Amino acid sequence: MPTAKVNGVEVAFENGMTVLQVAELAGEEIPRFCYHERLSIAGNCRMCLVEVKPGPPKPQASCALPAAEGQEIVTNSPMVMKARQGVMEFLLINHPLDCPICDQGGECDLQDQSMGYGRDATRYAENKRAVEEKYMGPLIKTVMTRCIQCTRCVRFISEVAGISEIGLISRGEDVEITTYLDAAVTSELSANVIDLCPVGALTSKPYAFNARPWELTKTPSVDVMDALGSAIRVDARGPAVLRVLPRTNDEINEEWISDKTRYACDGLSRQRLDRPMIRVGGRLTPVTWAKALETVAARIKGSAPDRIGVIAGDLQDAESMKAALDLFGALGVASLDCRQDGMALGAGPRESWLFNSTIAGLEQADAVLLVGTNPRLEAPVLNARIRKLWLSGRARIGAIGAIADLTYEHEHLGSGGAALLGLADSNEDFARAFREARRPAIIIGAGALCRPDGAAVLGAAARAAEAFGLVREGWNGWNILHAAAARAGGLDLGFTPRPSGRSALEMMAKGALDVLLLLGADEIDLAASDAFVVYLGTHGDSGAHRADLVLPGAAYTEKSGLYVNTEGRVQRGERAVFPKGEAKEDWAILRALSEHLGARLPYDTLDALRAKLFADHPSFGQIDYAPGSTPARLDFSGLGTAAEISDAPFASPVKAFHLTNPIARASVTMAQCAALAAGARMAAE
């Protein structure tokens, strides 16, 4: 490896690294505004100046200067320090003194670096220029007079998000950053530009003037808005969650999160269920916990086990599902299901329902086939990862399903089952490339599996996977992209019907059940069911509207819980605030109910529950471990024949990205985004 000296210390580095990266390897801090590790190099701000020998006797921008063997890099010479002070002085020429009213105050790169590298006075006496504010939609607040034209937002939107909606106009001193035609930014990842902005030019519109950073309690947690399990930080003040920010996790979300993950948090305080209620005379009436639990217990005791059903929703933690399984399993209930959308998965080895190549490992693929999925809507951060793979030029991407704008070029191979059935025998260009690929990957979404012929489609996909050799030594390209945060965990627990039990959709039939318990299940049509419905959940959504009895539970920010993401990685979410009103943690409600039923659960604390969970299901004890290329035994025999597959187009189950769960539907911000997206769709049509 080549070597260079940084402030007299010899450092070995990899070919292709820049001087800035080499200096950081040596432990030196290099100030920067425009440079970002995950974006292309712009060299705009000139704040990263260093002195390099051999070379011209002047400071040079280290972010854009390739490192070379034998270089001597000086980061703290008088020349460098004076040059940085000059750059900072120029950057502050037009910047307003907005720190007392700027939402970026306290976490602003410009503040920090002006203190560390700037002058203590200005020599500029002329008038400052002012720039009109720009409209970027309901999420991004702009104060463009503060902008230093680092172009981080421009590069992120065009390179990572894949939608060129922000750019530079004019030249010289008149240059401005704006959206084209003053339109809102439509990317599902748009608000990441707020984190990238090193000054206060782009800030959070919903969070504006709510709090200062030092007032907030910061809790690391896990996102539940999709099945990726992105690493997040929940910032709360008192009982209220004020914002959600990304944490860096290169294995899953790098440092990006979707707009829904970031902004649905205002729904945590709206339309909340905060006390037990029983329907009397057609209206839900508040009652005590004792009365509510006694009523539920009486109903369950008065019903035969085969007339009782339990459905787990999309946001449930593993502990609540484990408690439900233990309680109702002890009562002999066979109708339990976590697949409220009717997904045809749950039998066979664990690898059959996981994203086996892993999210980060997908970047090693050289051919990717999307079947019945629109990752831009179902998992925007994964979609950005696929775009990153496409930009590298290492992989071809094909898709079977409804035509969609995925932000990268792909070959549309067909819309329905016929295209999937014919793929293995096809001699088309993509099929040949897929057959010859060293690391082929197939990503199957809920749009292919949540239909009446889902089992047959799953079997056809498995046969295609075998024909193309997706599973081989050191590589497993069989990937299921779930749309629900609780789905992989529910399948790992075996939260599926017992041999004599009914599936979630079968439980909805008139006369099928006497008692139906919904664990936060709001995405299922209850119109036909005439059962006594008990809803254990957080929001007054569809489940609570139909319920005969409501037990208020805790949202994901109000409890410590385990979640399994789509790649089988077990992650722990932490409590940031306490449940609202009289609400309790879900597992604790089920533990209390077990007393009234005379089937007392054998744990009184969360730690004891987890100990039993780990003992019964060892995979849950492997925190933050993704199985990866574990060889899969893809035995899908008996699922159906090719003749049973309809050629109806595979359609993504996500119709409105911003309104996919009760928390998002209660969010005012998400309602604004959904209205904007619906208007854009109507205009396009």
Short mmCIF file of N, CA, C and O in Angstrom, two decimals, residues 396-486:
data_model
loop_
_atom_site.label_atom_id
_atom_site.label_comp_id
_atom_site.label_asym_id
_atom_site.label_seq_id
_atom_site.Cartn_x
_atom_site.Cartn_y
_atom_site.Cartn_z
N ARG A 396 -27.45 -5.60 -13.84
CA ARG A 396 -28.64 -5.36 -14.64
C ARG A 396 -29.86 -5.60 -13.76
O ARG A 396 -29.86 -6.52 -12.94
N ILE A 397 -30.89 -4.81 -13.98
CA ILE A 397 -32.08 -4.89 -13.13
C ILE A 397 -33.29 -5.11 -14.02
O ILE A 397 -33.50 -4.38 -15.00
N GLY A 398 -34.08 -6.11 -13.68
CA GLY A 398 -35.33 -6.40 -14.38
C GLY A 398 -36.49 -6.37 -13.41
O GLY A 398 -36.31 -6.49 -12.20
N ALA A 399 -37.70 -6.21 -13.95
CA ALA A 399 -38.88 -6.13 -13.09
C ALA A 399 -40.07 -6.82 -13.75
O ALA A 399 -40.28 -6.68 -14.96
N ILE A 400 -40.81 -7.56 -12.93
CA ILE A 400 -42.08 -8.14 -13.35
C ILE A 400 -43.15 -7.58 -12.43
O ILE A 400 -43.11 -7.78 -11.22
N GLY A 401 -44.08 -6.86 -13.00
CA GLY A 401 -45.12 -6.21 -12.21
C GLY A 401 -45.60 -4.95 -12.89
O GLY A 401 -45.25 -4.67 -14.04
N ALA A 402 -46.41 -4.19 -12.17
CA ALA A 402 -46.93 -2.95 -12.72
C ALA A 402 -45.78 -2.00 -13.03
O ALA A 402 -44.79 -1.93 -12.29
N ILE A 403 -45.89 -1.26 -14.12
CA ILE A 403 -44.86 -0.31 -14.51
C ILE A 403 -44.79 0.81 -13.49
O ILE A 403 -45.81 1.37 -13.08
N ALA A 404 -43.58 1.14 -13.04
CA ALA A 404 -43.41 2.16 -12.01
C ALA A 404 -42.10 2.89 -12.24
O ALA A 404 -41.16 2.36 -12.85
N ASP A 405 -42.02 4.13 -11.75
CA ASP A 405 -40.79 4.91 -11.78
C ASP A 405 -39.98 4.54 -10.55
O ASP A 405 -40.30 4.94 -9.44
N LEU A 406 -38.92 3.75 -10.74
CA LEU A 406 -38.12 3.26 -9.63
C LEU A 406 -36.85 4.08 -9.39
O LEU A 406 -36.04 3.72 -8.55
N THR A 407 -36.66 5.16 -10.16
CA THR A 407 -35.50 6.07 -10.07
C THR A 407 -34.23 5.48 -10.66
O THR A 407 -33.15 6.04 -10.49
N TYR A 408 -34.32 4.35 -11.35
CA TYR A 408 -33.16 3.79 -12.05
C TYR A 408 -33.69 3.02 -13.24
O TYR A 408 -34.83 2.57 -13.28
N GLU A 409 -32.84 2.87 -14.23
CA GLU A 409 -33.24 2.15 -15.43
C GLU A 409 -33.36 0.66 -15.14
O GLU A 409 -32.53 0.08 -14.44
N HIS A 410 -34.43 0.06 -15.65
CA HIS A 410 -34.64 -1.37 -15.49
C HIS A 410 -35.41 -1.89 -16.68
O HIS A 410 -36.07 -1.13 -17.39
N GLU A 411 -35.31 -3.18 -16.90
CA GLU A 411 -35.99 -3.81 -18.02
C GLU A 411 -37.31 -4.38 -17.54
O GLU A 411 -37.33 -5.26 -16.67
N HIS A 412 -38.41 -3.91 -18.11
CA HIS A 412 -39.72 -4.40 -17.72
C HIS A 412 -40.01 -5.67 -18.51
O HIS A 412 -40.15 -5.65 -19.72
N LEU A 413 -40.10 -6.79 -17.79
CA LEU A 413 -40.20 -8.10 -18.44
C LEU A 413 -41.63 -8.59 -18.57
O LEU A 413 -41.86 -9.63 -19.21
N GLY A 414 -42.57 -7.89 -17.97
CA GLY A 414 -43.96 -8.32 -18.01
C GLY A 414 -44.67 -7.87 -16.76
O GLY A 414 -44.05 -7.34 -15.82
N SER A 415 -45.98 -8.08 -16.73
CA SER A 415 -46.76 -7.56 -15.61
C SER A 415 -47.26 -8.62 -14.65
O SER A 415 -47.52 -8.32 -13.49
N GLY A 416 -47.43 -9.86 -15.09
CA GLY A 416 -48.05 -10.86 -14.25
C GLY A 416 -47.39 -12.21 -14.26
O GLY A 416 -46.20 -12.36 -14.58
N GLY A 417 -48.19 -13.23 -13.95
CA GLY A 417 -47.67 -14.57 -13.77
C GLY A 417 -47.05 -15.18 -15.01
O GLY A 417 -46.11 -15.97 -14.92
N ALA A 418 -47.55 -14.82 -16.19
CA ALA A 418 -47.02 -15.41 -17.43
C ALA A 418 -45.54 -15.08 -17.61
O ALA A 418 -44.75 -15.92 -18.02
N ALA A 419 -45.17 -13.84 -17.29
CA ALA A 419 -43.77 -13.44 -17.42
C ALA A 419 -42.88 -14.22 -16.47
O ALA A 419 -41.75 -14.60 -16.81
N LEU A 420 -43.37 -14.45 -15.25
CA LEU A 420 -42.59 -15.21 -14.28
C LEU A 420 -42.46 -16.67 -14.69
O LEU A 420 -41.39 -17.27 -14.62
N LEU A 421 -43.55 -17.25 -15.17
CA LEU A 421 -43.53 -18.66 -15.58
C LEU A 421 -42.60 -18.90 -16.76
O LEU A 421 -41.94 -19.93 -16.85
N GLY A 422 -42.54 -17.93 -17.67
CA GLY A 422 -41.75 -18.12 -18.87
C GLY A 422 -40.30 -17.72 -18.73
O GLY A 422 -39.51 -17.91 -19.67
N LEU A 423 -39.92 -17.18 -17.57
CA LEU A 423 -38.57 -16.64 -17.43
C LEU A 423 -37.50 -17.72 -17.51
O LEU A 423 -36.48 -17.55 -18.17
N ALA A 424 -37.73 -18.83 -16.82
CA ALA A 424 -36.69 -19.87 -16.75
C ALA A 424 -36.34 -20.43 -18.12
O ALA A 424 -35.19 -20.78 -18.39
N ASP A 425 -37.33 -20.50 -19.02
CA ASP A 425 -37.09 -21.06 -20.35
C ASP A 425 -36.83 -20.00 -21.40
O ASP A 425 -36.65 -20.31 -22.58
N SER A 426 -36.81 -18.75 -20.96
CA SER A 426 -36.67 -17.65 -21.92
C SER A 426 -35.24 -17.55 -22.42
O SER A 426 -34.27 -17.86 -21.71
N ASN A 427 -35.12 -17.08 -23.65
CA ASN A 427 -33.80 -16.84 -24.23
C ASN A 427 -33.61 -15.34 -24.50
O ASN A 427 -32.75 -14.95 -25.28
N GLU A 428 -34.44 -14.55 -23.83
CA GLU A 428 -34.31 -13.10 -23.99
C GLU A 428 -33.02 -12.62 -23.33
O GLU A 428 -32.39 -13.32 -22.54
N ASP A 429 -32.66 -11.37 -23.66
CA ASP A 429 -31.38 -10.83 -23.22
C ASP A 429 -31.23 -10.84 -21.71
O ASP A 429 -30.22 -11.30 -21.17
N PHE A 430 -32.24 -10.36 -20.99
CA PHE A 430 -32.12 -10.30 -19.52
C PHE A 430 -32.05 -11.70 -18.93
O PHE A 430 -31.29 -11.96 -17.99
N ALA A 431 -32.86 -12.62 -19.45
CA ALA A 431 -32.86 -13.99 -18.93
C ALA A 431 -31.48 -14.62 -19.09
O ALA A 431 -31.00 -15.33 -18.19
N ARG A 432 -30.84 -14.37 -20.21
CA ARG A 432 -29.49 -14.92 -20.42
C ARG A 432 -28.51 -14.31 -19.42
O ARG A 432 -27.68 -15.01 -18.83
N ALA A 433 -28.60 -12.98 -19.23
CA ALA A 433 -27.71 -12.32 -18.29
C ALA A 433 -27.95 -12.82 -16.86
O ALA A 433 -27.01 -13.01 -16.08
N PHE A 434 -29.22 -13.06 -16.53
CA PHE A 434 -29.57 -13.55 -15.20
C PHE A 434 -29.02 -14.96 -15.00
O PHE A 434 -28.53 -15.31 -13.92
N ARG A 435 -29.07 -15.76 -16.04
CA ARG A 435 -28.59 -17.14 -15.97
C ARG A 435 -27.06 -17.18 -15.83
O ARG A 435 -26.51 -18.07 -15.16
N GLU A 436 -26.38 -16.24 -16.46
CA GLU A 436 -24.92 -16.22 -16.45
C GLU A 436 -24.33 -15.45 -15.28
O GLU A 436 -23.11 -15.45 -15.08
N ALA A 437 -25.17 -14.77 -14.49
CA ALA A 437 -24.67 -13.93 -13.40
C ALA A 437 -23.99 -14.77 -12.32
O ALA A 437 -24.39 -15.89 -12.03
N ARG A 438 -22.96 -14.21 -11.71
CA ARG A 438 -22.26 -14.89 -10.63
C ARG A 438 -23.02 -14.77 -9.32
O ARG A 438 -23.00 -15.66 -8.49
N ARG A 439 -23.71 -13.62 -9.14
CA ARG A 439 -24.49 -13.41 -7.92
C ARG A 439 -25.87 -12.86 -8.29
O ARG A 439 -26.15 -11.68 -8.11
N PRO A 440 -26.74 -13.70 -8.82
CA PRO A 440 -28.08 -13.23 -9.17
C PRO A 440 -28.97 -13.13 -7.92
O PRO A 440 -28.80 -13.89 -6.97
N ALA A 441 -29.88 -12.18 -7.94
CA ALA A 441 -30.78 -11.99 -6.80
C ALA A 441 -32.18 -11.74 -7.30
O ALA A 441 -32.39 -11.02 -8.29
N ILE A 442 -33.15 -12.32 -6.63
CA ILE A 442 -34.56 -12.08 -6.92
C ILE A 442 -35.18 -11.45 -5.68
O ILE A 442 -34.89 -11.88 -4.55
N ILE A 443 -35.95 -10.41 -5.85
CA ILE A 443 -36.64 -9.73 -4.74
C ILE A 443 -38.13 -9.86 -4.99
O ILE A 443 -38.67 -9.29 -5.94
N ILE A 444 -38.80 -10.62 -4.13
CA ILE A 444 -40.23 -10.87 -4.28
C ILE A 444 -40.98 -10.06 -3.25
O ILE A 444 -40.69 -10.12 -2.05
N GLY A 445 -41.94 -9.28 -3.70
CA GLY A 445 -42.69 -8.41 -2.81
C GLY A 445 -44.07 -8.94 -2.49
O GLY A 445 -44.54 -9.95 -3.04
N ALA A 446 -44.73 -8.24 -1.59
CA ALA A 446 -46.07 -8.64 -1.17
C ALA A 446 -47.07 -8.58 -2.31
O ALA A 446 -48.07 -9.30 -2.31
N GLY A 447 -46.79 -7.77 -3.33
CA GLY A 447 -47.70 -7.68 -4.46
C GLY A 447 -47.84 -8.99 -5.22
O GLY A 447 -48.85 -9.22 -5.89
N ALA A 448 -46.85 -9.87 -5.11
CA ALA A 448 -46.92 -11.17 -5.77
C ALA A 448 -47.48 -12.25 -4.87
O ALA A 448 -47.99 -13.27 -5.35
N LEU A 449 -47.39 -12.05 -3.55
CA LEU A 449 -47.73 -13.11 -2.61
C LEU A 449 -49.05 -12.88 -1.87
O LEU A 449 -49.57 -13.81 -1.26
N CYS A 450 -49.57 -11.67 -1.91
CA CYS A 450 -50.81 -11.36 -1.18
C CYS A 450 -51.99 -11.33 -2.14
O CYS A 450 -52.72 -10.34 -2.24
N ARG A 451 -52.19 -12.41 -2.86
CA ARG A 451 -53.30 -12.54 -3.79
C ARG A 451 -53.80 -13.98 -3.72
O ARG A 451 -53.14 -14.84 -3.15
N PRO A 452 -54.98 -14.23 -4.25
CA PRO A 452 -55.52 -15.60 -4.15
C PRO A 452 -54.60 -16.68 -4.69
O PRO A 452 -54.59 -17.80 -4.19
N ASP A 453 -53.79 -16.34 -5.71
CA ASP A 453 -52.87 -17.33 -6.27
C ASP A 453 -51.45 -17.15 -5.72
O ASP A 453 -50.48 -17.60 -6.33
N GLY A 454 -51.33 -16.50 -4.56
CA GLY A 454 -50.01 -16.20 -4.00
C GLY A 454 -49.16 -17.43 -3.76
O GLY A 454 -47.95 -17.42 -4.00
N ALA A 455 -49.79 -18.52 -3.29
CA ALA A 455 -49.02 -19.74 -3.03
C ALA A 455 -48.45 -20.32 -4.32
O ALA A 455 -47.30 -20.76 -4.37
N ALA A 456 -49.24 -20.29 -5.39
CA ALA A 456 -48.75 -20.81 -6.67
C ALA A 456 -47.66 -19.91 -7.23
O ALA A 456 -46.67 -20.40 -7.82
N VAL A 457 -47.80 -18.60 -7.06
CA VAL A 457 -46.76 -17.67 -7.50
C VAL A 457 -45.46 -17.91 -6.74
O VAL A 457 -44.36 -17.91 -7.32
N LEU A 458 -45.59 -18.16 -5.43
CA LEU A 458 -44.41 -18.45 -4.62
C LEU A 458 -43.71 -19.71 -5.13
O LEU A 458 -42.48 -19.75 -5.25
N GLY A 459 -44.49 -20.73 -5.45
CA GLY A 459 -43.90 -21.95 -5.98
C GLY A 459 -43.21 -21.72 -7.30
O GLY A 459 -42.12 -22.25 -7.55
N ALA A 460 -43.83 -20.92 -8.18
CA ALA A 460 -43.22 -20.62 -9.47
C ALA A 460 -41.91 -19.84 -9.30
O ALA A 460 -40.92 -20.09 -10.00
N ALA A 461 -41.90 -18.91 -8.35
CA ALA A 461 -40.68 -18.14 -8.10
C ALA A 461 -39.57 -19.05 -7.56
O ALA A 461 -38.40 -18.90 -7.92
N ALA A 462 -39.95 -20.00 -6.70
CA ALA A 462 -38.96 -20.94 -6.17
C ALA A 462 -38.37 -21.82 -7.26
O ALA A 462 -37.17 -22.10 -7.29
N ARG A 463 -39.22 -22.25 -8.19
CA ARG A 463 -38.72 -23.07 -9.29
C ARG A 463 -37.80 -22.25 -10.20
O ARG A 463 -36.78 -22.76 -10.69
N ALA A 464 -38.13 -20.98 -10.40
CA ALA A 464 -37.24 -20.11 -11.19
C ALA A 464 -35.92 -19.90 -10.47
O ALA A 464 -34.84 -19.90 -11.09
N ALA A 465 -35.98 -19.74 -9.13
CA ALA A 465 -34.75 -19.57 -8.36
C ALA A 465 -33.85 -20.79 -8.48
O ALA A 465 -32.63 -20.67 -8.60
N GLU A 466 -34.46 -21.96 -8.49
CA GLU A 466 -33.67 -23.18 -8.65
C GLU A 466 -33.08 -23.28 -10.04
O GLU A 466 -31.91 -23.66 -10.22
N ALA A 467 -33.86 -22.89 -11.05
CA ALA A 467 -33.38 -22.97 -12.43
C ALA A 467 -32.20 -22.03 -12.67
O ALA A 467 -31.27 -22.35 -13.42
N PHE A 468 -32.23 -20.86 -12.03
CA PHE A 468 -31.17 -19.88 -12.24
C PHE A 468 -30.04 -20.01 -11.22
O PHE A 468 -29.07 -19.25 -11.29
N GLY A 469 -30.15 -20.92 -10.30
CA GLY A 469 -29.08 -21.14 -9.33
C GLY A 469 -28.88 -19.98 -8.39
O GLY A 469 -27.74 -19.55 -8.16
N LEU A 470 -29.97 -19.47 -7.83
CA LEU A 470 -29.86 -18.31 -6.94
C LEU A 470 -29.17 -18.65 -5.63
O LEU A 470 -28.61 -17.77 -4.98
N VAL A 471 -29.23 -19.91 -5.23
CA VAL A 471 -28.61 -20.32 -3.97
C VAL A 471 -27.38 -21.17 -4.31
O VAL A 471 -27.50 -22.23 -4.93
N ARG A 472 -26.22 -20.68 -3.92
CA ARG A 472 -24.97 -21.37 -4.22
C ARG A 472 -23.99 -21.11 -3.10
O ARG A 472 -24.29 -20.36 -2.16
N GLU A 473 -22.83 -21.69 -3.19
CA GLU A 473 -21.83 -21.55 -2.13
C GLU A 473 -21.47 -20.08 -1.92
O GLU A 473 -21.02 -19.39 -2.83
N GLY A 474 -21.69 -19.59 -0.70
CA GLY A 474 -21.34 -18.22 -0.36
C GLY A 474 -22.33 -17.17 -0.84
O GLY A 474 -22.09 -15.97 -0.67
N TRP A 475 -23.44 -17.58 -1.42
CA TRP A 475 -24.40 -16.59 -1.94
C TRP A 475 -25.81 -17.15 -1.87
O TRP A 475 -26.05 -18.30 -2.25
N ASN A 476 -26.72 -16.36 -1.38
CA ASN A 476 -28.13 -16.72 -1.36
C ASN A 476 -28.92 -15.54 -1.91
O ASN A 476 -29.08 -14.52 -1.24
N GLY A 477 -29.39 -15.66 -3.13
CA GLY A 477 -30.08 -14.56 -3.79
C GLY A 477 -31.59 -14.61 -3.67
O GLY A 477 -32.29 -13.88 -4.38
N TRP A 478 -32.12 -15.47 -2.80
CA TRP A 478 -33.57 -15.55 -2.60
C TRP A 478 -33.98 -14.50 -1.56
O TRP A 478 -33.61 -14.59 -0.39
N ASN A 479 -34.76 -13.50 -1.97
CA ASN A 479 -35.07 -12.39 -1.09
C ASN A 479 -36.57 -12.10 -1.09
O ASN A 479 -37.17 -11.91 -2.15
N ILE A 480 -37.15 -12.05 0.10
CA ILE A 480 -38.53 -11.61 0.28
C ILE A 480 -38.49 -10.21 0.88
O ILE A 480 -37.87 -9.99 1.93
N LEU A 481 -39.14 -9.27 0.22
CA LEU A 481 -39.22 -7.90 0.74
C LEU A 481 -40.59 -7.73 1.40
O LEU A 481 -41.60 -7.58 0.73
N HIS A 482 -40.59 -7.79 2.72
CA HIS A 482 -41.84 -7.59 3.45
C HIS A 482 -42.19 -6.10 3.49
O HIS A 482 -41.32 -5.23 3.40
N ALA A 483 -43.47 -5.83 3.65
CA ALA A 483 -43.92 -4.44 3.77
C ALA A 483 -44.27 -4.08 5.20
O ALA A 483 -44.53 -2.92 5.49
N ALA A 484 -44.27 -5.06 6.12
CA ALA A 484 -44.67 -4.83 7.50
C ALA A 484 -43.52 -5.11 8.45
O ALA A 484 -42.83 -6.13 8.32
N ALA A 485 -43.34 -4.24 9.43
CA ALA A 485 -42.23 -4.36 10.37
C ALA A 485 -42.33 -5.62 11.23
O ALA A 485 -41.33 -6.16 11.67
N ALA A 486 -43.56 -6.09 11.49
CA ALA A 486 -43.76 -7.23 12.38
C ALA A 486 -43.79 -8.57 11.65
O ALA A 486 -43.85 -9.62 12.30
#
